[in-house]
Tab-separated table of N, CA and C and ligand atoms in Angstrom:
chain	number	residue	atom	x	y	z
A	1	UNK	N	40.973	-53.231	34.914
A	1	UNK	CA	42.127	-52.600	35.561
A	1	UNK	C	42.879	-51.721	34.566
A	2	UNK	N	43.256	-50.528	35.008
A	2	UNK	CA	44.055	-49.648	34.156
A	2	UNK	C	45.495	-50.183	34.089
A	3	UNK	N	46.216	-49.806	33.053
A	3	UNK	CA	47.608	-50.229	32.911
A	3	UNK	C	48.446	-49.576	34.021
A	4	UNK	N	49.036	-50.386	34.913
A	4	UNK	CA	49.786	-49.809	36.046
A	4	UNK	C	50.909	-48.872	35.607
A	5	UNK	N	51.545	-49.190	34.483
A	5	UNK	CA	52.643	-48.356	33.978
A	5	UNK	C	52.106	-46.972	33.570
A	6	UNK	N	50.962	-46.966	32.890
A	6	UNK	CA	50.352	-45.703	32.464
A	6	UNK	C	49.918	-44.888	33.683
A	7	UNK	N	49.371	-45.562	34.666
A	7	UNK	CA	48.934	-44.869	35.885
A	7	UNK	C	50.140	-44.289	36.632
A	8	UNK	N	51.223	-45.063	36.675
A	8	UNK	CA	52.445	-44.605	37.339
A	8	UNK	C	52.936	-43.308	36.687
A	9	UNK	N	52.965	-43.282	35.355
A	9	UNK	CA	53.413	-42.082	34.645
A	9	UNK	C	52.469	-40.909	34.859
A	10	UNK	N	51.162	-41.201	34.871
A	10	UNK	CA	50.166	-40.162	35.078
A	10	UNK	C	50.329	-39.522	36.467
A	11	UNK	N	50.519	-40.386	37.478
A	11	UNK	CA	50.699	-39.896	38.845
A	11	UNK	C	51.971	-39.068	38.945
A	12	UNK	N	53.039	-39.569	38.323
A	12	UNK	CA	54.330	-38.890	38.389
A	12	UNK	C	54.213	-37.503	37.749
A	13	UNK	N	53.546	-37.429	36.596
A	13	UNK	CA	53.377	-36.139	35.916
A	13	UNK	C	52.549	-35.170	36.752
A	14	UNK	N	51.498	-35.677	37.404
A	14	UNK	CA	50.655	-34.811	38.233
A	14	UNK	C	51.476	-34.238	39.384
A	15	UNK	N	52.321	-35.051	40.001
A	15	UNK	CA	53.172	-34.561	41.085
A	15	UNK	C	54.129	-33.483	40.572
A	16	UNK	N	54.714	-33.762	39.413
A	16	UNK	CA	55.648	-32.799	38.802
A	16	UNK	C	54.964	-31.468	38.547
A	17	UNK	N	53.764	-31.541	37.917
A	17	UNK	CA	53.009	-30.322	37.594
A	17	UNK	C	52.686	-29.512	38.848
A	18	UNK	N	52.576	-30.200	39.971
A	18	UNK	CA	52.241	-29.508	41.219
A	18	UNK	C	53.475	-29.251	42.086
A	19	UNK	N	54.630	-29.280	41.447
A	19	UNK	CA	55.899	-28.968	42.110
A	19	UNK	C	56.181	-29.837	43.336
A	20	UNK	N	55.752	-31.080	43.258
A	20	UNK	CA	56.068	-32.012	44.345
A	20	UNK	C	57.374	-32.728	44.000
A	21	UNK	N	58.210	-32.903	44.998
A	21	UNK	CA	59.484	-33.588	44.780
A	21	UNK	C	59.249	-35.072	44.496
A	22	UNK	N	60.028	-35.594	43.534
A	22	UNK	CA	59.913	-37.023	43.215
A	22	UNK	C	61.092	-37.761	43.844
A	23	UNK	N	61.003	-37.996	45.141
A	23	UNK	CA	62.063	-38.720	45.834
A	23	UNK	C	61.921	-40.215	45.533
A	24	UNK	N	63.003	-40.979	45.710
A	24	UNK	CA	62.899	-42.431	45.466
A	24	UNK	C	61.787	-43.081	46.304
A	25	UNK	N	61.623	-42.616	47.555
A	25	UNK	CA	60.554	-43.155	48.401
A	25	UNK	C	59.184	-42.877	47.801
A	26	UNK	N	58.993	-41.654	47.369
A	26	UNK	CA	57.694	-41.275	46.784
A	26	UNK	C	57.412	-42.076	45.524
A	27	UNK	N	58.442	-42.243	44.684
A	27	UNK	CA	58.257	-43.008	43.449
A	27	UNK	C	57.906	-44.455	43.761
A	28	UNK	N	58.514	-44.998	44.819
A	28	UNK	CA	58.205	-46.380	45.216
A	28	UNK	C	56.754	-46.489	45.690
A	29	UNK	N	56.277	-45.458	46.393
A	29	UNK	CA	54.881	-45.450	46.841
A	29	UNK	C	53.950	-45.351	45.629
A	30	UNK	N	54.292	-44.491	44.672
A	30	UNK	CA	53.477	-44.367	43.448
A	30	UNK	C	53.434	-45.690	42.698
A	31	UNK	N	54.565	-46.387	42.691
A	31	UNK	CA	54.658	-47.675	41.999
A	31	UNK	C	53.655	-48.671	42.605
A	32	UNK	N	53.601	-48.715	43.918
A	32	UNK	CA	52.665	-49.636	44.589
A	32	UNK	C	51.225	-49.182	44.338
A	33	UNK	N	50.985	-47.871	44.463
A	33	UNK	CA	49.616	-47.355	44.270
A	33	UNK	C	49.130	-47.534	42.831
A	34	UNK	N	50.041	-47.490	41.869
A	34	UNK	CA	49.622	-47.583	40.464
A	34	UNK	C	49.029	-48.960	40.150
A	35	UNK	N	49.461	-49.974	40.875
A	35	UNK	CA	48.877	-51.302	40.701
A	35	UNK	C	47.746	-51.535	41.697
A	36	UNK	N	47.955	-51.058	42.921
A	36	UNK	CA	46.975	-51.195	44.016
A	36	UNK	C	46.362	-52.582	44.089
A	37	UNK	N	47.232	-53.572	44.024
A	37	UNK	CA	46.815	-54.977	44.102
A	37	UNK	C	46.056	-55.247	45.405
A	38	UNK	N	44.787	-55.597	45.284
A	38	UNK	CA	43.977	-55.901	46.465
A	38	UNK	C	43.581	-54.684	47.277
A	39	UNK	N	43.898	-53.483	46.788
A	39	UNK	CA	43.582	-52.230	47.492
A	39	UNK	C	44.277	-52.186	48.859
A	40	UNK	N	45.574	-51.899	48.869
A	40	UNK	CA	46.357	-51.986	50.110
A	40	UNK	C	46.018	-50.898	51.136
A	41	UNK	N	46.318	-51.185	52.399
A	41	UNK	CA	46.227	-50.207	53.484
A	41	UNK	C	47.579	-49.508	53.606
A	42	UNK	N	47.640	-48.451	54.399
A	42	UNK	CA	48.914	-47.765	54.651
A	42	UNK	C	49.925	-48.757	55.243
A	43	UNK	N	49.441	-49.597	56.171
A	43	UNK	CA	50.308	-50.586	56.816
A	43	UNK	C	50.926	-51.525	55.774
A	44	UNK	N	50.088	-51.996	54.843
A	44	UNK	CA	50.587	-52.921	53.817
A	44	UNK	C	51.602	-52.244	52.901
A	45	UNK	N	51.326	-50.995	52.533
A	45	UNK	CA	52.250	-50.258	51.657
A	45	UNK	C	53.567	-50.022	52.399
A	46	UNK	N	53.460	-49.663	53.676
A	46	UNK	CA	54.653	-49.443	54.498
A	46	UNK	C	55.497	-50.711	54.586
A	47	UNK	N	54.815	-51.832	54.774
A	47	UNK	CA	55.507	-53.122	54.882
A	47	UNK	C	56.268	-53.455	53.592
A	48	UNK	N	55.611	-53.233	52.446
A	48	UNK	CA	56.251	-53.506	51.150
A	48	UNK	C	57.486	-52.637	50.947
A	49	UNK	N	57.424	-51.382	51.433
A	49	UNK	CA	58.511	-50.434	51.230
A	49	UNK	C	59.690	-50.685	52.141
A	50	UNK	N	59.427	-51.251	53.312
A	50	UNK	CA	60.472	-51.301	54.338
A	50	UNK	C	61.655	-52.188	53.939
A	51	UNK	N	61.467	-53.050	52.912
A	51	UNK	CA	62.606	-53.832	52.405
A	51	UNK	C	63.623	-52.904	51.749
A	52	UNK	N	63.136	-52.033	50.853
A	52	UNK	CA	64.029	-51.136	50.107
A	52	UNK	C	64.373	-49.870	50.883
A	53	UNK	N	63.456	-49.444	51.750
A	53	UNK	CA	63.677	-48.217	52.529
A	53	UNK	C	63.459	-48.513	54.014
A	54	UNK	N	64.458	-49.136	54.648
A	54	UNK	CA	64.277	-49.592	56.038
A	54	UNK	C	63.933	-48.456	57.002
A	55	UNK	N	64.357	-47.218	56.675
A	55	UNK	CA	64.141	-46.114	57.613
A	55	UNK	C	62.798	-45.423	57.493
A	56	UNK	N	62.017	-45.765	56.463
A	56	UNK	CA	60.801	-45.003	56.188
A	56	UNK	C	59.743	-45.288	57.262
A	57	UNK	N	59.083	-44.211	57.733
A	57	UNK	CA	58.067	-44.378	58.779
A	57	UNK	C	56.684	-44.485	58.153
A	58	UNK	N	55.779	-45.073	58.927
A	58	UNK	CA	54.408	-45.211	58.451
A	58	UNK	C	53.770	-43.834	58.255
A	59	UNK	N	54.177	-42.872	59.110
A	59	UNK	CA	53.638	-41.509	59.007
A	59	UNK	C	54.032	-40.866	57.677
A	60	UNK	N	55.259	-41.125	57.237
A	60	UNK	CA	55.721	-40.589	55.952
A	60	UNK	C	54.906	-41.192	54.809
A	61	UNK	N	54.678	-42.503	54.884
A	61	UNK	CA	53.887	-43.177	53.849
A	61	UNK	C	52.488	-42.570	53.826
A	62	UNK	N	51.912	-42.388	55.030
A	62	UNK	CA	50.567	-41.829	55.134
A	62	UNK	C	50.503	-40.424	54.536
A	63	UNK	N	51.469	-39.576	54.903
A	63	UNK	CA	51.469	-38.197	54.403
A	63	UNK	C	51.611	-38.154	52.879
A	64	UNK	N	52.439	-39.052	52.338
A	64	UNK	CA	52.609	-39.096	50.881
A	64	UNK	C	51.293	-39.480	50.204
A	65	UNK	N	50.613	-40.490	50.764
A	65	UNK	CA	49.344	-40.927	50.178
A	65	UNK	C	48.318	-39.784	50.243
A	66	UNK	N	48.304	-39.038	51.367
A	66	UNK	CA	47.376	-37.907	51.490
A	66	UNK	C	47.668	-36.823	50.448
A	67	UNK	N	48.953	-36.613	50.181
A	67	UNK	CA	49.346	-35.627	49.167
A	67	UNK	C	48.862	-36.096	47.793
A	68	UNK	N	49.067	-37.386	47.489
A	68	UNK	CA	48.623	-37.942	46.203
A	68	UNK	C	47.093	-37.875	46.105
A	69	UNK	N	46.431	-38.106	47.238
A	69	UNK	CA	44.960	-38.031	47.276
A	69	UNK	C	44.481	-36.600	47.018
A	70	UNK	N	45.171	-35.623	47.589
A	70	UNK	CA	44.768	-34.223	47.404
A	70	UNK	C	44.892	-33.806	45.943
A	71	UNK	N	45.703	-34.525	45.171
A	71	UNK	CA	45.848	-34.249	43.738
A	71	UNK	C	44.888	-35.108	42.904
A	72	UNK	N	44.001	-35.837	43.601
A	72	UNK	CA	42.982	-36.627	42.900
A	72	UNK	C	43.524	-37.871	42.220
A	73	UNK	N	44.687	-38.360	42.709
A	73	UNK	CA	45.324	-39.482	42.029
A	73	UNK	C	45.192	-40.811	42.773
A	74	UNK	N	44.489	-40.791	43.894
A	74	UNK	CA	44.247	-42.055	44.597
A	74	UNK	C	42.867	-41.975	45.252
A	75	UNK	N	42.142	-43.099	45.211
A	75	UNK	CA	40.821	-43.187	45.829
A	75	UNK	C	40.984	-43.818	47.212
A	76	UNK	N	40.423	-43.139	48.221
A	76	UNK	CA	40.510	-43.662	49.588
A	76	UNK	C	39.186	-44.311	49.966
A	77	UNK	N	39.261	-45.512	50.497
A	77	UNK	CA	38.061	-46.203	50.982
A	77	UNK	C	38.171	-46.338	52.493
A	78	UNK	N	37.378	-45.537	53.201
A	78	UNK	CA	37.407	-45.598	54.657
A	78	UNK	C	36.451	-46.658	55.178
A	79	UNK	N	36.797	-47.293	56.281
A	79	UNK	CA	35.920	-48.284	56.899
A	79	UNK	C	35.754	-47.979	58.376
A	80	UNK	N	34.619	-48.427	58.932
A	80	UNK	CA	34.279	-48.098	60.309
A	80	UNK	C	35.328	-48.606	61.304
A	81	UNK	N	36.027	-49.681	60.980
A	81	UNK	CA	37.038	-50.196	61.919
A	81	UNK	C	38.363	-49.440	61.800
A	82	UNK	N	38.378	-48.379	61.006
A	82	UNK	CA	39.559	-47.528	60.946
A	82	UNK	C	40.596	-47.945	59.931
A	83	UNK	N	40.333	-49.018	59.187
A	83	UNK	CA	41.323	-49.467	58.216
A	83	UNK	C	41.015	-48.875	56.843
A	84	UNK	N	41.703	-47.814	56.475
A	84	UNK	CA	41.491	-47.217	55.164
A	84	UNK	C	42.291	-47.970	54.116
A	85	UNK	N	41.689	-48.091	52.950
A	85	UNK	CA	42.345	-48.809	51.856
A	85	UNK	C	42.414	-47.884	50.649
A	86	UNK	N	43.362	-48.164	49.751
A	86	UNK	CA	43.663	-47.211	48.687
A	86	UNK	C	43.689	-47.850	47.303
A	87	UNK	N	43.168	-47.096	46.327
A	87	UNK	CA	43.200	-47.519	44.929
A	87	UNK	C	43.764	-46.389	44.077
A	88	UNK	N	45.002	-46.533	43.675
A	88	UNK	CA	45.630	-45.554	42.789
A	88	UNK	C	45.548	-45.997	41.343
A	89	UNK	N	45.110	-47.244	41.137
A	89	UNK	CA	44.954	-47.741	39.774
A	89	UNK	C	43.732	-47.122	39.122
A	90	UNK	N	42.657	-46.993	39.919
A	90	UNK	CA	41.423	-46.343	39.443
A	90	UNK	C	41.034	-45.290	40.469
A	91	UNK	N	41.486	-44.043	40.292
A	91	UNK	CA	41.260	-43.023	41.326
A	91	UNK	C	39.848	-42.438	41.341
A	92	UNK	N	39.035	-42.721	40.323
A	92	UNK	CA	37.663	-42.207	40.312
A	92	UNK	C	36.729	-43.198	40.995
A	93	UNK	N	35.592	-42.694	41.563
A	93	UNK	CA	34.687	-43.596	42.281
A	93	UNK	C	34.241	-44.778	41.414
A	94	UNK	N	34.236	-45.952	41.993
A	94	UNK	CA	33.766	-47.150	41.291
A	94	UNK	C	33.341	-48.185	42.324
A	95	UNK	N	32.515	-49.155	41.934
A	95	UNK	CA	32.036	-50.166	42.884
A	95	UNK	C	33.160	-51.102	43.331
A	96	UNK	N	33.029	-51.632	44.549
A	96	UNK	CA	34.006	-52.577	45.079
A	96	UNK	C	33.333	-53.817	45.648
A	97	UNK	N	34.010	-54.937	45.539
A	97	UNK	CA	33.566	-56.167	46.179
A	97	UNK	C	34.586	-56.503	47.256
A	98	UNK	N	34.095	-56.705	48.491
A	98	UNK	CA	34.971	-56.836	49.651
A	98	UNK	C	34.754	-58.178	50.314
A	99	UNK	N	35.842	-58.938	50.517
A	99	UNK	CA	35.737	-60.226	51.216
A	99	UNK	C	35.760	-59.953	52.724
A	100	UNK	N	34.722	-60.410	53.416
A	100	UNK	CA	34.623	-60.148	54.853
A	100	UNK	C	35.586	-61.027	55.647
A	101	UNK	N	36.149	-62.075	55.015
A	101	UNK	CA	37.080	-62.954	55.732
A	101	UNK	C	38.520	-62.468	55.616
A	102	UNK	N	39.031	-62.345	54.384
A	102	UNK	CA	40.441	-61.981	54.210
A	102	UNK	C	40.617	-60.490	53.920
A	103	UNK	N	39.498	-59.738	53.827
A	103	UNK	CA	39.518	-58.282	53.627
A	103	UNK	C	40.064	-57.855	52.272
A	104	UNK	N	40.172	-58.833	51.369
A	104	UNK	CA	40.583	-58.490	50.012
A	104	UNK	C	39.504	-57.616	49.369
A	105	UNK	N	39.915	-56.642	48.548
A	105	UNK	CA	38.964	-55.783	47.836
A	105	UNK	C	39.278	-55.850	46.353
A	106	UNK	N	38.266	-56.135	45.543
A	106	UNK	CA	38.501	-56.151	44.100
A	106	UNK	C	37.540	-55.184	43.389
A	107	UNK	N	37.898	-54.844	42.149
A	107	UNK	CA	37.044	-54.016	41.302
A	107	UNK	C	36.249	-54.940	40.393
A	108	UNK	N	34.924	-55.042	40.593
A	108	UNK	CA	34.165	-55.906	39.690
A	108	UNK	C	34.110	-55.291	38.294
A	109	UNK	N	34.181	-56.136	37.296
A	109	UNK	CA	34.176	-55.654	35.923
A	109	UNK	C	32.778	-55.776	35.327
A	110	UNK	N	31.830	-55.060	35.922
A	110	UNK	CA	30.438	-55.141	35.485
A	110	UNK	C	30.046	-53.775	34.935
A	111	UNK	N	29.868	-53.723	33.625
A	111	UNK	CA	29.771	-52.420	32.967
A	111	UNK	C	28.507	-51.642	33.333
A	112	UNK	N	27.357	-52.312	33.549
A	112	UNK	CA	26.130	-51.534	33.757
A	112	UNK	C	26.087	-50.854	35.122
A	113	UNK	N	26.989	-51.217	36.048
A	113	UNK	CA	27.079	-50.519	37.327
A	113	UNK	C	27.563	-49.081	37.133
A	114	UNK	N	28.368	-48.868	36.111
A	114	UNK	CA	28.945	-47.557	35.841
A	114	UNK	C	27.846	-46.545	35.522
A	115	UNK	N	26.742	-47.050	34.998
A	115	UNK	CA	25.635	-46.190	34.599
A	115	UNK	C	24.744	-45.807	35.782
A	116	UNK	N	24.918	-46.480	36.902
A	116	UNK	CA	24.049	-46.300	38.070
A	116	UNK	C	24.021	-44.856	38.595
A	117	UNK	N	25.172	-44.210	38.815
A	117	UNK	CA	25.136	-42.823	39.313
A	117	UNK	C	24.358	-41.884	38.388
A	118	UNK	N	24.493	-42.075	37.086
A	118	UNK	CA	23.793	-41.225	36.126
A	118	UNK	C	22.276	-41.433	36.261
A	119	UNK	N	21.873	-42.698	36.380
A	119	UNK	CA	20.447	-43.004	36.543
A	119	UNK	C	19.900	-42.409	37.829
A	120	UNK	N	20.705	-42.479	38.905
A	120	UNK	CA	20.276	-41.938	40.202
A	120	UNK	C	20.175	-40.418	40.134
A	121	UNK	N	21.090	-39.784	39.436
A	121	UNK	CA	21.051	-38.333	39.266
A	121	UNK	C	19.749	-37.932	38.570
A	122	UNK	N	19.401	-38.658	37.521
A	122	UNK	CA	18.176	-38.379	36.773
A	122	UNK	C	16.944	-38.550	37.650
A	123	UNK	N	16.928	-39.634	38.408
A	123	UNK	CA	15.741	-39.991	39.186
A	123	UNK	C	15.550	-39.063	40.383
A	124	UNK	N	16.663	-38.647	41.022
A	124	UNK	CA	16.576	-37.904	42.276
A	124	UNK	C	16.700	-36.396	42.088
A	125	UNK	N	17.193	-35.983	40.948
A	125	UNK	CA	17.441	-34.565	40.737
A	125	UNK	C	18.720	-34.082	41.401
A	126	UNK	N	19.448	-34.992	42.044
A	126	UNK	CA	20.728	-34.633	42.661
A	126	UNK	C	21.787	-34.450	41.590
A	127	UNK	N	22.707	-33.523	41.862
A	127	UNK	CA	23.935	-33.493	41.087
A	127	UNK	C	24.910	-34.375	41.853
A	128	UNK	N	25.302	-35.491	41.282
A	128	UNK	CA	26.151	-36.441	41.998
A	128	UNK	C	27.588	-35.919	42.015
A	129	UNK	N	28.157	-35.811	43.207
A	129	UNK	CA	29.524	-35.319	43.360
A	129	UNK	C	30.492	-36.499	43.421
A	130	UNK	N	30.112	-37.491	44.207
A	130	UNK	CA	30.917	-38.702	44.310
A	130	UNK	C	29.990	-39.813	44.780
A	131	UNK	N	30.444	-41.045	44.780
A	131	UNK	CA	29.610	-42.105	45.324
A	131	UNK	C	30.465	-43.235	45.859
A	132	UNK	N	29.802	-44.104	46.618
A	132	UNK	CA	30.478	-45.218	47.245
A	132	UNK	C	29.568	-46.428	47.123
A	133	UNK	N	30.044	-47.496	46.573
A	133	UNK	CA	29.231	-48.705	46.452
A	133	UNK	C	30.087	-49.918	46.815
A	134	UNK	N	29.815	-50.482	47.983
A	134	UNK	CA	30.570	-51.633	48.470
A	134	UNK	C	29.652	-52.843	48.534
A	135	UNK	N	30.095	-53.940	47.972
A	135	UNK	CA	29.344	-55.194	48.035
A	135	UNK	C	30.192	-56.174	48.832
A	136	UNK	N	29.613	-56.722	49.916
A	136	UNK	CA	30.385	-57.589	50.810
A	136	UNK	C	30.068	-59.052	50.545
A	137	UNK	N	31.076	-59.902	50.676
A	137	UNK	CA	30.868	-61.327	50.455
A	137	UNK	C	32.094	-62.123	50.848
A	138	UNK	N	32.122	-63.396	50.439
A	138	UNK	CA	33.261	-64.273	50.707
A	138	UNK	C	33.899	-64.593	49.359
A	139	UNK	N	35.202	-64.346	49.240
A	139	UNK	CA	35.883	-64.523	47.960
A	139	UNK	C	36.074	-66.018	47.641
A	140	UNK	N	36.342	-66.353	46.367
A	140	UNK	CA	36.495	-67.769	45.975
A	140	UNK	C	37.569	-68.506	46.775
A	141	UNK	N	38.699	-67.825	47.069
A	141	UNK	CA	39.784	-68.470	47.820
A	141	UNK	C	39.312	-68.832	49.227
A	142	UNK	N	38.620	-67.900	49.884
A	142	UNK	CA	38.121	-68.160	51.242
A	142	UNK	C	37.009	-69.216	51.222
A	143	UNK	N	36.194	-69.199	50.182
A	143	UNK	CA	35.126	-70.196	50.069
A	143	UNK	C	35.721	-71.584	49.928
A	144	UNK	N	36.830	-71.680	49.199
A	144	UNK	CA	37.477	-72.982	48.974
A	144	UNK	C	38.060	-73.543	50.273
A	145	UNK	N	38.380	-72.653	51.202
A	145	UNK	CA	38.994	-73.087	52.472
A	145	UNK	C	37.988	-73.603	53.487
A	146	UNK	N	36.714	-73.160	53.343
A	146	UNK	CA	35.747	-73.525	54.380
A	146	UNK	C	35.024	-74.833	54.061
B	201	ZN	ZN1	38.733	-63.822	51.066
B	202	ZN	ZN1	39.069	-50.116	43.290
């Protein structure tokens, strides 16, 4: 995991460089995205914010995340059931492990997976632009419950 404080500053600087306003709401969204604990959905981020910003709409949260995404500062993981999840802690493509029960998403810390896209590029002759690698399973907490 990247240092959330460093990521927060990096995101803030990128917004500044692109003349985006740093409103308290936006900074609060960046704060949540910089840690991206469990890879939150828009709904989860909205819920966390509504304590401090009772008036903020889910659409505003969504638009802010899209703006941050357009600046390459957050990774979006789309799923067939329509629930997109976000990682602002590590905005570049990386493998994910997903619990099919509680929908938690974690970043596995397995170094040789990082080399996989390079190996595939060599083998296939493709220039790799981006990639997606999801591994599905049951997390330790859910396993302990069953
Ligand atoms: Zn689980
Ligand atoms: Zn991730």
